[in-house]
Short mmCIF file of C-alpha atoms and ligand atoms in Angstrom, two decimals:
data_model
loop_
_atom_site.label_atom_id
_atom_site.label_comp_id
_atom_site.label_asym_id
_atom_site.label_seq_id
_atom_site.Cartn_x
_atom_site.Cartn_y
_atom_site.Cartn_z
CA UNK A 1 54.40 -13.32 -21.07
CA UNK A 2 50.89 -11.69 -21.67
CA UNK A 3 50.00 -10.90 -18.21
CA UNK A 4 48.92 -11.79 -14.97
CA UNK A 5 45.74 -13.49 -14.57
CA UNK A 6 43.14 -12.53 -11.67
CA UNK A 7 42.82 -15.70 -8.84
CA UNK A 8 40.87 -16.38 -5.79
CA UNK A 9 42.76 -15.23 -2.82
CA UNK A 10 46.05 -17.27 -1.93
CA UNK A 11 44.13 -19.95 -4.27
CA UNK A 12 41.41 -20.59 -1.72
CA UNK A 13 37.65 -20.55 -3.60
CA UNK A 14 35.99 -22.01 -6.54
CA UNK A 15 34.61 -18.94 -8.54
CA UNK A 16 37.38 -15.98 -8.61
CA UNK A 17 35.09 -13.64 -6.50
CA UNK A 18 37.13 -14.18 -3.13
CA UNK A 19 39.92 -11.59 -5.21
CA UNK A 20 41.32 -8.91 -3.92
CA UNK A 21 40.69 -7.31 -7.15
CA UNK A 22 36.94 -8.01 -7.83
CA UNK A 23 35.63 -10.88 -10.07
CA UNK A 24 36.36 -12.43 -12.95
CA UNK A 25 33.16 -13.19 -15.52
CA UNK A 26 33.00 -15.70 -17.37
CA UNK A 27 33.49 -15.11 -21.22
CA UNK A 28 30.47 -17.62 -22.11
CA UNK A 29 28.35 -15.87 -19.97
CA UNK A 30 29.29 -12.50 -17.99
CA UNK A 31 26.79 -12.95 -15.18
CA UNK A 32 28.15 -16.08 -14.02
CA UNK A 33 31.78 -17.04 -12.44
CA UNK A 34 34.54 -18.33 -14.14
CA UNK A 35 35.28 -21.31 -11.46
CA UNK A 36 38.04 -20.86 -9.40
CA UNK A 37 40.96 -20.13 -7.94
CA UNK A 38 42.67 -19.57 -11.28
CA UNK A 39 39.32 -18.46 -12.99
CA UNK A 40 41.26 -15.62 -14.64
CA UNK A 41 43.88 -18.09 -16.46
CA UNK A 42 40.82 -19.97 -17.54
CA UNK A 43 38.58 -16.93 -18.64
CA UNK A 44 41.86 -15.10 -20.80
CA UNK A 45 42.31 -18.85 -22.38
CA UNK A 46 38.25 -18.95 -23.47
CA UNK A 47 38.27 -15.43 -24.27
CA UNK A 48 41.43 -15.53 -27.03
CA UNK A 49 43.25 -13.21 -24.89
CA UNK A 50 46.45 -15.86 -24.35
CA UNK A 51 46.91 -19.44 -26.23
CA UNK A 52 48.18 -20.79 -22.75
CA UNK A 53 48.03 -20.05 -19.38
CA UNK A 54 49.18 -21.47 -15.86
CA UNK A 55 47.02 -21.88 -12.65
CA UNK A 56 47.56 -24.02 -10.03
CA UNK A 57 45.51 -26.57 -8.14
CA UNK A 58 45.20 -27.69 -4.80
CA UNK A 59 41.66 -28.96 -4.56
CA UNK A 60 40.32 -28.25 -8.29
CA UNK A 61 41.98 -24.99 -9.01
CA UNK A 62 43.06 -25.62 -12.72
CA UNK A 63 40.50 -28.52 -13.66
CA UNK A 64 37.30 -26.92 -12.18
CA UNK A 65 37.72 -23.63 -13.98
CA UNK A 66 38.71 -25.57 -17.27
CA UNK A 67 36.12 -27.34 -16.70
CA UNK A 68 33.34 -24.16 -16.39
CA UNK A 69 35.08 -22.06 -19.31
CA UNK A 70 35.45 -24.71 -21.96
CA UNK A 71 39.14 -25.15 -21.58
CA UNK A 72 41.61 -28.26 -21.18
CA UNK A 73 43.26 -28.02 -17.74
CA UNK A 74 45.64 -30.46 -16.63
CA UNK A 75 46.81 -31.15 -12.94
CA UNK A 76 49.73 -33.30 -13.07
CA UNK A 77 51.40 -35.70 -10.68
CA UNK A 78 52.14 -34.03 -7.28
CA UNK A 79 55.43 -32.42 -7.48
CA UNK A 80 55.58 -32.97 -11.20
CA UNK A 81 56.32 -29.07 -11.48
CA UNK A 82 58.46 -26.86 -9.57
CA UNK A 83 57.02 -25.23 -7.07
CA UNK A 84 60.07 -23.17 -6.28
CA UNK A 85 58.80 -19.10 -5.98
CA UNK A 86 55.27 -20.00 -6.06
CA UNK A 87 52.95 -19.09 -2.54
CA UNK A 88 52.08 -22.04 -0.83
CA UNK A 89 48.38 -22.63 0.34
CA UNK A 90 48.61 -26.57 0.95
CA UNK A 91 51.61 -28.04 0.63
CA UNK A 92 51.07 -31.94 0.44
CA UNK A 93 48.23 -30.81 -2.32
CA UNK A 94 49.77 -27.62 -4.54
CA UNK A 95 50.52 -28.46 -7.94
CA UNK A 96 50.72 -26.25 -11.09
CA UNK A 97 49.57 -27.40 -14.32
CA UNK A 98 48.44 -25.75 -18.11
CA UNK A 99 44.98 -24.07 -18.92
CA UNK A 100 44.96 -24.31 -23.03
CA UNK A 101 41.90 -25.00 -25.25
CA UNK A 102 43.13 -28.24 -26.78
CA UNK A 103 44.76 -30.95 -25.37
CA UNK A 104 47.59 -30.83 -27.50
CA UNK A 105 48.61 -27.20 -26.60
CA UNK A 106 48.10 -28.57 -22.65
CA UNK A 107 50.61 -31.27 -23.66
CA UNK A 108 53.08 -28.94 -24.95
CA UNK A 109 53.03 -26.46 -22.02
CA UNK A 110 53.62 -28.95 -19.65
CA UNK A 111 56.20 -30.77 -21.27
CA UNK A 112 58.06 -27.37 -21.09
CA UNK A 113 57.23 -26.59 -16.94
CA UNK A 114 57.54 -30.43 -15.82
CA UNK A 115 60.46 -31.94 -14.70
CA UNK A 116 62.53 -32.55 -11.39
CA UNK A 117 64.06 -29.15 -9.70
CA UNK A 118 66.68 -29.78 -6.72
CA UNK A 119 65.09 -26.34 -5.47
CA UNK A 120 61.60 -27.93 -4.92
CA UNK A 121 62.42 -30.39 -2.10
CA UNK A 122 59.18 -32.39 -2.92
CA UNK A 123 60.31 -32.28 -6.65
CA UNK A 124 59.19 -35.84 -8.36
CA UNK A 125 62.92 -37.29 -9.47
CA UNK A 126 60.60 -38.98 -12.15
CA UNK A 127 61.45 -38.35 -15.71
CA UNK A 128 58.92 -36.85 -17.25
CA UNK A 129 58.18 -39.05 -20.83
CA UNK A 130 57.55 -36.25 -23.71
CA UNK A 131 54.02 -36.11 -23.74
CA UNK A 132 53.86 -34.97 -27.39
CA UNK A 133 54.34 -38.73 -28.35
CA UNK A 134 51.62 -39.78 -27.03
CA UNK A 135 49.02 -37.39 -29.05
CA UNK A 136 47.12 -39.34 -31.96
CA UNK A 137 47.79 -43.21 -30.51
CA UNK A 138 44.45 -45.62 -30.70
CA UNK A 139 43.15 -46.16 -27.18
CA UNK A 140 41.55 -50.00 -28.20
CA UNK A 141 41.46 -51.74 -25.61
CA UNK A 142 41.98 -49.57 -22.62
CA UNK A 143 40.42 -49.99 -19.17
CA UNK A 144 37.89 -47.51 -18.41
CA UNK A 145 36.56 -47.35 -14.89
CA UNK A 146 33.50 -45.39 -13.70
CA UNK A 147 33.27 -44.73 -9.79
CA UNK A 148 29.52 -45.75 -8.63
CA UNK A 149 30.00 -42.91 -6.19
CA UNK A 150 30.86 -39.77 -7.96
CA UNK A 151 27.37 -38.87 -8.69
CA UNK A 152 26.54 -36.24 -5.49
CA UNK A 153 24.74 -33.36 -6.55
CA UNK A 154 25.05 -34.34 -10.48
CA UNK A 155 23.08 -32.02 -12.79
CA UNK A 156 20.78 -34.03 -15.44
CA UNK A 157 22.73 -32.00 -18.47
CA UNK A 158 26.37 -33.00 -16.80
CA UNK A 159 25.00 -36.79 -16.81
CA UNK A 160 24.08 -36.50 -20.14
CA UNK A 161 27.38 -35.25 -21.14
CA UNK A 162 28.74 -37.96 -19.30
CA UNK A 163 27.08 -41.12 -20.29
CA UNK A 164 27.61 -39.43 -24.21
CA UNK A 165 31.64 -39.52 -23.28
CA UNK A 166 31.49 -42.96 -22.01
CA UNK A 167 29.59 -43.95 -24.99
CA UNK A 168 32.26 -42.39 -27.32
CA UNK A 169 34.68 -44.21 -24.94
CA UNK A 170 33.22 -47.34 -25.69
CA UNK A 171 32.97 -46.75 -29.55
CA UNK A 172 37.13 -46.44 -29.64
CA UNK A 173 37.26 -49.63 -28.50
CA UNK A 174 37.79 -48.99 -24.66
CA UNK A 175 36.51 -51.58 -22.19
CA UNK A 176 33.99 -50.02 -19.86
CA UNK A 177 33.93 -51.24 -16.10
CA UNK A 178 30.75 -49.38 -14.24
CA UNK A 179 31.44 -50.83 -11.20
CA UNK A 180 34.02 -49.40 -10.03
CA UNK A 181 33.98 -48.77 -6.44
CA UNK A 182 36.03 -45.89 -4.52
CA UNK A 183 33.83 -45.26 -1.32
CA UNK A 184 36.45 -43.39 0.78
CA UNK A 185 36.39 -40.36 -1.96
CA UNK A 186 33.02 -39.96 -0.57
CA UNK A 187 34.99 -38.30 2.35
CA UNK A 188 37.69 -36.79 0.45
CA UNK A 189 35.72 -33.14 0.43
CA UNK A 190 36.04 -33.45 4.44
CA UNK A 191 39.31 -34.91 4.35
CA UNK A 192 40.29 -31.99 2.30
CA UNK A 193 38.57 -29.46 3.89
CA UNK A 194 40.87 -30.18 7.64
CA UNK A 195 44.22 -31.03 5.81
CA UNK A 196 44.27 -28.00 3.24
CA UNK A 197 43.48 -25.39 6.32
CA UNK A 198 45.77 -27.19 8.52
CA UNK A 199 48.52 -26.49 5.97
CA UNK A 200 47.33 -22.92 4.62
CA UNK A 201 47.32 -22.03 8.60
CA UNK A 202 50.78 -22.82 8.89
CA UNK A 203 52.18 -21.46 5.69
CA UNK A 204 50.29 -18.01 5.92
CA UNK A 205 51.39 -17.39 9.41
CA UNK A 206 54.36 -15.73 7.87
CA UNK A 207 52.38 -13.27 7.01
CA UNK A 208 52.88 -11.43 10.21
CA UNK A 209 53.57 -7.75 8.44
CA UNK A 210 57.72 -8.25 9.26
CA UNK A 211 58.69 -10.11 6.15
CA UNK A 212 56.12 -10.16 3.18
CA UNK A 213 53.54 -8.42 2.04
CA UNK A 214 51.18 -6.21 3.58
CA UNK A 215 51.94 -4.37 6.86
CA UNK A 216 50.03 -2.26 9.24
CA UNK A 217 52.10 -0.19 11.01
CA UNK A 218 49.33 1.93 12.79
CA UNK A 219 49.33 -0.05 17.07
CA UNK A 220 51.38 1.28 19.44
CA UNK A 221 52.97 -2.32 19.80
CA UNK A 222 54.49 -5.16 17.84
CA UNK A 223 51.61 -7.45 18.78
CA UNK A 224 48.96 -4.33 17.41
CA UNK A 225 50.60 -4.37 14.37
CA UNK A 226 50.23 -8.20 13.93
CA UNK A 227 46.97 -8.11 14.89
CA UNK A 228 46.06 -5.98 12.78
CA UNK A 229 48.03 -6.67 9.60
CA UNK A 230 46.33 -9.98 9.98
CA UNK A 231 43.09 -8.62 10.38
CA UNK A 232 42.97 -6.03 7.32
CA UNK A 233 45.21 -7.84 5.07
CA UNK A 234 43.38 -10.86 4.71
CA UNK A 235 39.86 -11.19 2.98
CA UNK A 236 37.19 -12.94 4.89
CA UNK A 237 37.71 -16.73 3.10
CA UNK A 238 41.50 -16.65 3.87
CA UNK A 239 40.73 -15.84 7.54
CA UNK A 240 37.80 -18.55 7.38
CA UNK A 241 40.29 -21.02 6.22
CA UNK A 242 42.88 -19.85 8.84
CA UNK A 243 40.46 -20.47 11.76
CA UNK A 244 39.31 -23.55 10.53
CA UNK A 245 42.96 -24.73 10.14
CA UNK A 246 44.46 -23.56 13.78
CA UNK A 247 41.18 -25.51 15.29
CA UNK A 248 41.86 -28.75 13.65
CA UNK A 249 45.76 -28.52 15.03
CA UNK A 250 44.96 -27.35 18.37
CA UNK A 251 45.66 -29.53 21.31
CA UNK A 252 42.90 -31.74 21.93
CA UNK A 253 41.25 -31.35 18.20
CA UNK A 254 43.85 -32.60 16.40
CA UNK A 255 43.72 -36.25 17.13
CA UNK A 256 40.02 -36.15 16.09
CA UNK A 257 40.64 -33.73 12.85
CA UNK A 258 44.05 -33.27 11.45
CA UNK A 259 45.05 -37.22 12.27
CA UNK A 260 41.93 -38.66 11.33
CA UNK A 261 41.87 -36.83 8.25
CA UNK A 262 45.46 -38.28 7.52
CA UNK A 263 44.15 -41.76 7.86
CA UNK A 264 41.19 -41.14 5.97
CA UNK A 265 43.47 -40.24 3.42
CA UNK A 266 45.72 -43.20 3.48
CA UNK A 267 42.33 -45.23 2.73
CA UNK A 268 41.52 -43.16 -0.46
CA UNK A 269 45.26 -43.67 -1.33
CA UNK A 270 44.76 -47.24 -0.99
CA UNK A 271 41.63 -47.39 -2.74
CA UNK A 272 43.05 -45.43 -6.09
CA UNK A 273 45.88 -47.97 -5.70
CA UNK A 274 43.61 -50.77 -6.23
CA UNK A 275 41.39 -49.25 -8.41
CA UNK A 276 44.30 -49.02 -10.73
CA UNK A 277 44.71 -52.53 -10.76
CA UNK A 278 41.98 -52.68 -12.52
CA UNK A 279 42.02 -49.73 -14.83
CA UNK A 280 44.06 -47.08 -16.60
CA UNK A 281 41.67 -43.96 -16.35
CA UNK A 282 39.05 -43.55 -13.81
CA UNK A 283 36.78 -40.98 -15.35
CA UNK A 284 34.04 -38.85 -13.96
CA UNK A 285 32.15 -35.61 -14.73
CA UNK A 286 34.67 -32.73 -13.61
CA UNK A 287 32.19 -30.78 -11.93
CA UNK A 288 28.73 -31.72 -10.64
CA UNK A 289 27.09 -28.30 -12.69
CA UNK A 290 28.18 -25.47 -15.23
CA UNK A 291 29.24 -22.56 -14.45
CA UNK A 292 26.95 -20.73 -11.73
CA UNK A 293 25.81 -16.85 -11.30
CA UNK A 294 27.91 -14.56 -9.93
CA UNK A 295 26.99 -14.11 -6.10
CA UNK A 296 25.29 -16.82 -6.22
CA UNK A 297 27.63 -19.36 -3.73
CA UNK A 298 29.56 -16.02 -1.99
CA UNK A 299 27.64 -16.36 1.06
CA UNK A 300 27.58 -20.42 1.11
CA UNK A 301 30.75 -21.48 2.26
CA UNK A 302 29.33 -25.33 2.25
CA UNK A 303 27.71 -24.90 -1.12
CA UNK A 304 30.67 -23.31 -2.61
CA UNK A 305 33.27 -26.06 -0.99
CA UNK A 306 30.36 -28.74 -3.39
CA UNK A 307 31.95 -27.77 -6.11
CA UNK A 308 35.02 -29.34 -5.76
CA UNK A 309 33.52 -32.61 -4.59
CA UNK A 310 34.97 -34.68 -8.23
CA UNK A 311 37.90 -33.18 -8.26
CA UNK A 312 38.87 -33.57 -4.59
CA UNK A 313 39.67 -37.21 -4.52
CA UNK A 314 42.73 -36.93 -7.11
CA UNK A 315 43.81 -34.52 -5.31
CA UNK A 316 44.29 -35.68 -1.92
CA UNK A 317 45.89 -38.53 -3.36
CA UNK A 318 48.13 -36.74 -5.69
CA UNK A 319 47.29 -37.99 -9.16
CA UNK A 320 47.00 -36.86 -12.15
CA UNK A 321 43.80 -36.04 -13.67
CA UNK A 322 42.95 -33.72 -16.40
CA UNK A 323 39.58 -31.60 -17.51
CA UNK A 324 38.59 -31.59 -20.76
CA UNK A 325 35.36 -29.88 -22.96
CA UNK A 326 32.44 -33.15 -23.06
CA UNK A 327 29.74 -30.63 -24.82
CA UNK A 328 27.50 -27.70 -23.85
CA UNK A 329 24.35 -27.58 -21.50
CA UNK A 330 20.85 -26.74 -23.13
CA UNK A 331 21.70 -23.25 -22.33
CA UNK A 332 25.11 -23.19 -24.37
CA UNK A 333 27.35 -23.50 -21.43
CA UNK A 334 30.71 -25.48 -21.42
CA UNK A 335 30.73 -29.09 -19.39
CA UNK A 336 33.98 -30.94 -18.39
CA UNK A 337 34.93 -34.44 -18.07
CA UNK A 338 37.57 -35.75 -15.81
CA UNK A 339 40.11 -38.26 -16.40
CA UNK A 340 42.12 -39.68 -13.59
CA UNK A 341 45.26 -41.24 -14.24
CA UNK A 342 47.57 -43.36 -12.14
CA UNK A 343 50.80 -41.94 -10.29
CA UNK A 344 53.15 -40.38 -13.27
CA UNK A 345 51.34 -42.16 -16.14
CA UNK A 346 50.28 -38.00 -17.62
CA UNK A 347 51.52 -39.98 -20.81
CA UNK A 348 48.54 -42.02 -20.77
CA UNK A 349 46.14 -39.52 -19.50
CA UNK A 350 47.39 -37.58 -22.74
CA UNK A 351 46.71 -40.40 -24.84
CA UNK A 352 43.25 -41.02 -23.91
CA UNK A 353 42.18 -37.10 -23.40
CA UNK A 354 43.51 -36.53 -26.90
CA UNK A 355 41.54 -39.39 -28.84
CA UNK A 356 38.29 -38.04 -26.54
CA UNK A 357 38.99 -34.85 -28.02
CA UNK A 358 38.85 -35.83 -31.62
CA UNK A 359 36.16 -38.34 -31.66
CA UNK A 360 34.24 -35.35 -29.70
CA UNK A 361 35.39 -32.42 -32.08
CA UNK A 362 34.66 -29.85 -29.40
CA UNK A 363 38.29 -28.59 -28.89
CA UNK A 364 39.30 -25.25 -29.92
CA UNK A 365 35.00 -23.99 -29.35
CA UNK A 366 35.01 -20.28 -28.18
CA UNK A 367 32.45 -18.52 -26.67
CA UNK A 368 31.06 -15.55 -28.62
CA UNK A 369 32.70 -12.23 -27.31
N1 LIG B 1 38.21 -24.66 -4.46
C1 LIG B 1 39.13 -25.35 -3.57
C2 LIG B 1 39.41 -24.47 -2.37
O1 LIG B 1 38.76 -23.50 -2.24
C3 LIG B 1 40.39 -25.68 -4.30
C4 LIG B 1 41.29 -24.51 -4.47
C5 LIG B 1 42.54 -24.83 -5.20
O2 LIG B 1 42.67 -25.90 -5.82
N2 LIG B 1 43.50 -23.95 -5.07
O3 LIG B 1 40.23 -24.76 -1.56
#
């Protein structure tokens, strides 16, 4: 164990700079952010400081950063990995997964964290197959799909990168279906944005200044105290997401937020479901740009929450999908492409990331430091 790795606040933010302990930079460029929340795991991978690291994502949290640092990041099945000791921020969404800089090293770390623990009560009873076997296996023949409506917000250098990958996809021998359609993801970034505050709402309310962490002591009652343990020991995005959480469960909001969000989210489910039908891997750019300055989103909540917009969708319907290095802007910076897999098949997702990565030959590139 080398160290722990600077994150965004209790996970919640998409460049590292919502820390408690000031940003992370980004090793390929130190004016601009790392992604986020585990932009730190990310940076020490693309800086050489660790082969391997561990970050967790709810919304994007391993695959965006991977994604803006040049690094493989892998977010497995929901509940593939324990999530027994580990803060929870939302807990139909949390999942941890590897940061590495090839695909194989990704393979190998999460072969070693996956499997079922009785401890985790949303633990996936699943087998996990040994994803090692499924490194250097021909993809011929595979179903590729490509979502008409992932393209919101999509830089002309992150296109690029994409329609090279699909074209490298198609020169292994996959078939290439452009028309696939998944038009409830186009509401996944709202979907998310009720549900995950809903959840992180109710799981941070334990932090009352009795039990865990931080605790001002200063009122002259209980209820001071609370107050104001809540008010100084959270940073302003955590109490953003709080607020936006208790409103969408109040009484009288949460028929029109929290339980409309749910449905919403049974049609995405449904949609993926289908979708799969028809494919293996759904794939799509992992971000819509590279990474961005530092400061440049802090005061943007909206424009911030954007960045998360690909990487959403799996999420809220708890598949995997993994991040790996499609090539460099003009400017020299790192672009990601995202594969989706169906429910448990990380085997497959393996598979296909892995013969990407060769017929690329950008694994293992490291930013000058
Ligand atoms: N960036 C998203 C958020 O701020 C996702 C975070 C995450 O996956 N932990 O909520």
């Amino acid at each position: 164990m080398v160290g722990k790795a600077n994150m965004d606040e209790f996970a919640m933010g998409s460049s590292t700079e919502h820390s408690a302990f000031g940003p992370t930079h980004n090793p390929w460029d130190t004016s601009l952010v790392p992604g986020g929340s585990s932009g730190g795991s990310a940076a020490a991978v693309s800086a050489g400081e660790c082969l391997l690291a561990l970050g967790s994502d709810t919304g994007g949290s391993i695959r965006q950063p991977a994604a803006l640092c040049g690094n493989v990041g892998f977010d497995p099945t929901y509940g593939r990995v324990s999530r027994f000791g580990i803060i929870a921020f939302g807990s139909s969404l949390d999942q941890v997964g590897p940061l590495a800089r090839d695909v194989e090293d990704a393979a190998t770390l999460l072969d070693c964290i996956a499997g079922h623990d009785p401890r985790d009560s949303t633990s996936n009873p699943e087998p996990m197959p040994d994803l090692r076997h499924y490194l250097h296996r021909d993809i011929s023949g595979l179903r590729i799909g490509i979502p008409t409506e992932y393209t919101q917000g999509m830089e002309p250098a992150v296109r690029d990168s994409f329609e090279n990958a699909i074209g490298i996809f198609a020169a292994l021998g996959c078939t290439i279906d452009r028309g696939l359609s998944l038009p409830s993801s186009e509401h996944a970034l709202a979907v998310y944005y009720i549900i995950a505050p809903s959840e992180a709402s109710a799981n941070l309310a334990r932090y009352d200044g009795v039990k865990y962490g931080f605790s001002d002591r200063t009122g002259a009652t209980m209820w001071d105290n609370m107050e104001q343990t809540r008010a100084r020991g959270f940073g302003e995005e955590v109490k953003r997401r709080i607020m936006l959480g208790t409103y969408a469960l109040s009484a009288g909001y949460y028929d029109a937020f929290y339980l409309k969000a749910q449905k919403v989210r049974t049609l995405i489910n449904a949609e993926f479901e289908e979708a799969f039908k028809k494919c293996d891997i759904i794939l799509t750019p992992t971000t819509p740009g590279p990474a961005f300055p530092l400061g440049a989103k802090l005061n943007d909540p909206y424009a911030m929450y954007l960045n998360d917009i690909y990487t959403l969708p799996a999420s809220v319907a708890g598949l995997p999908a993994i991040s790996v290095p499609s090539g460099l802007t003009p400017e020299g910076l790192p672009i990601g492409l995202q594969l989706i897999g169906n429910f448990n098949d990380e085997g497959r997702i393996i598979q296909t990331a892995h013969a990407f990565e060769r017929a690329n030959g950008m694994a293992n590139e490291l930013p000058e430091v």
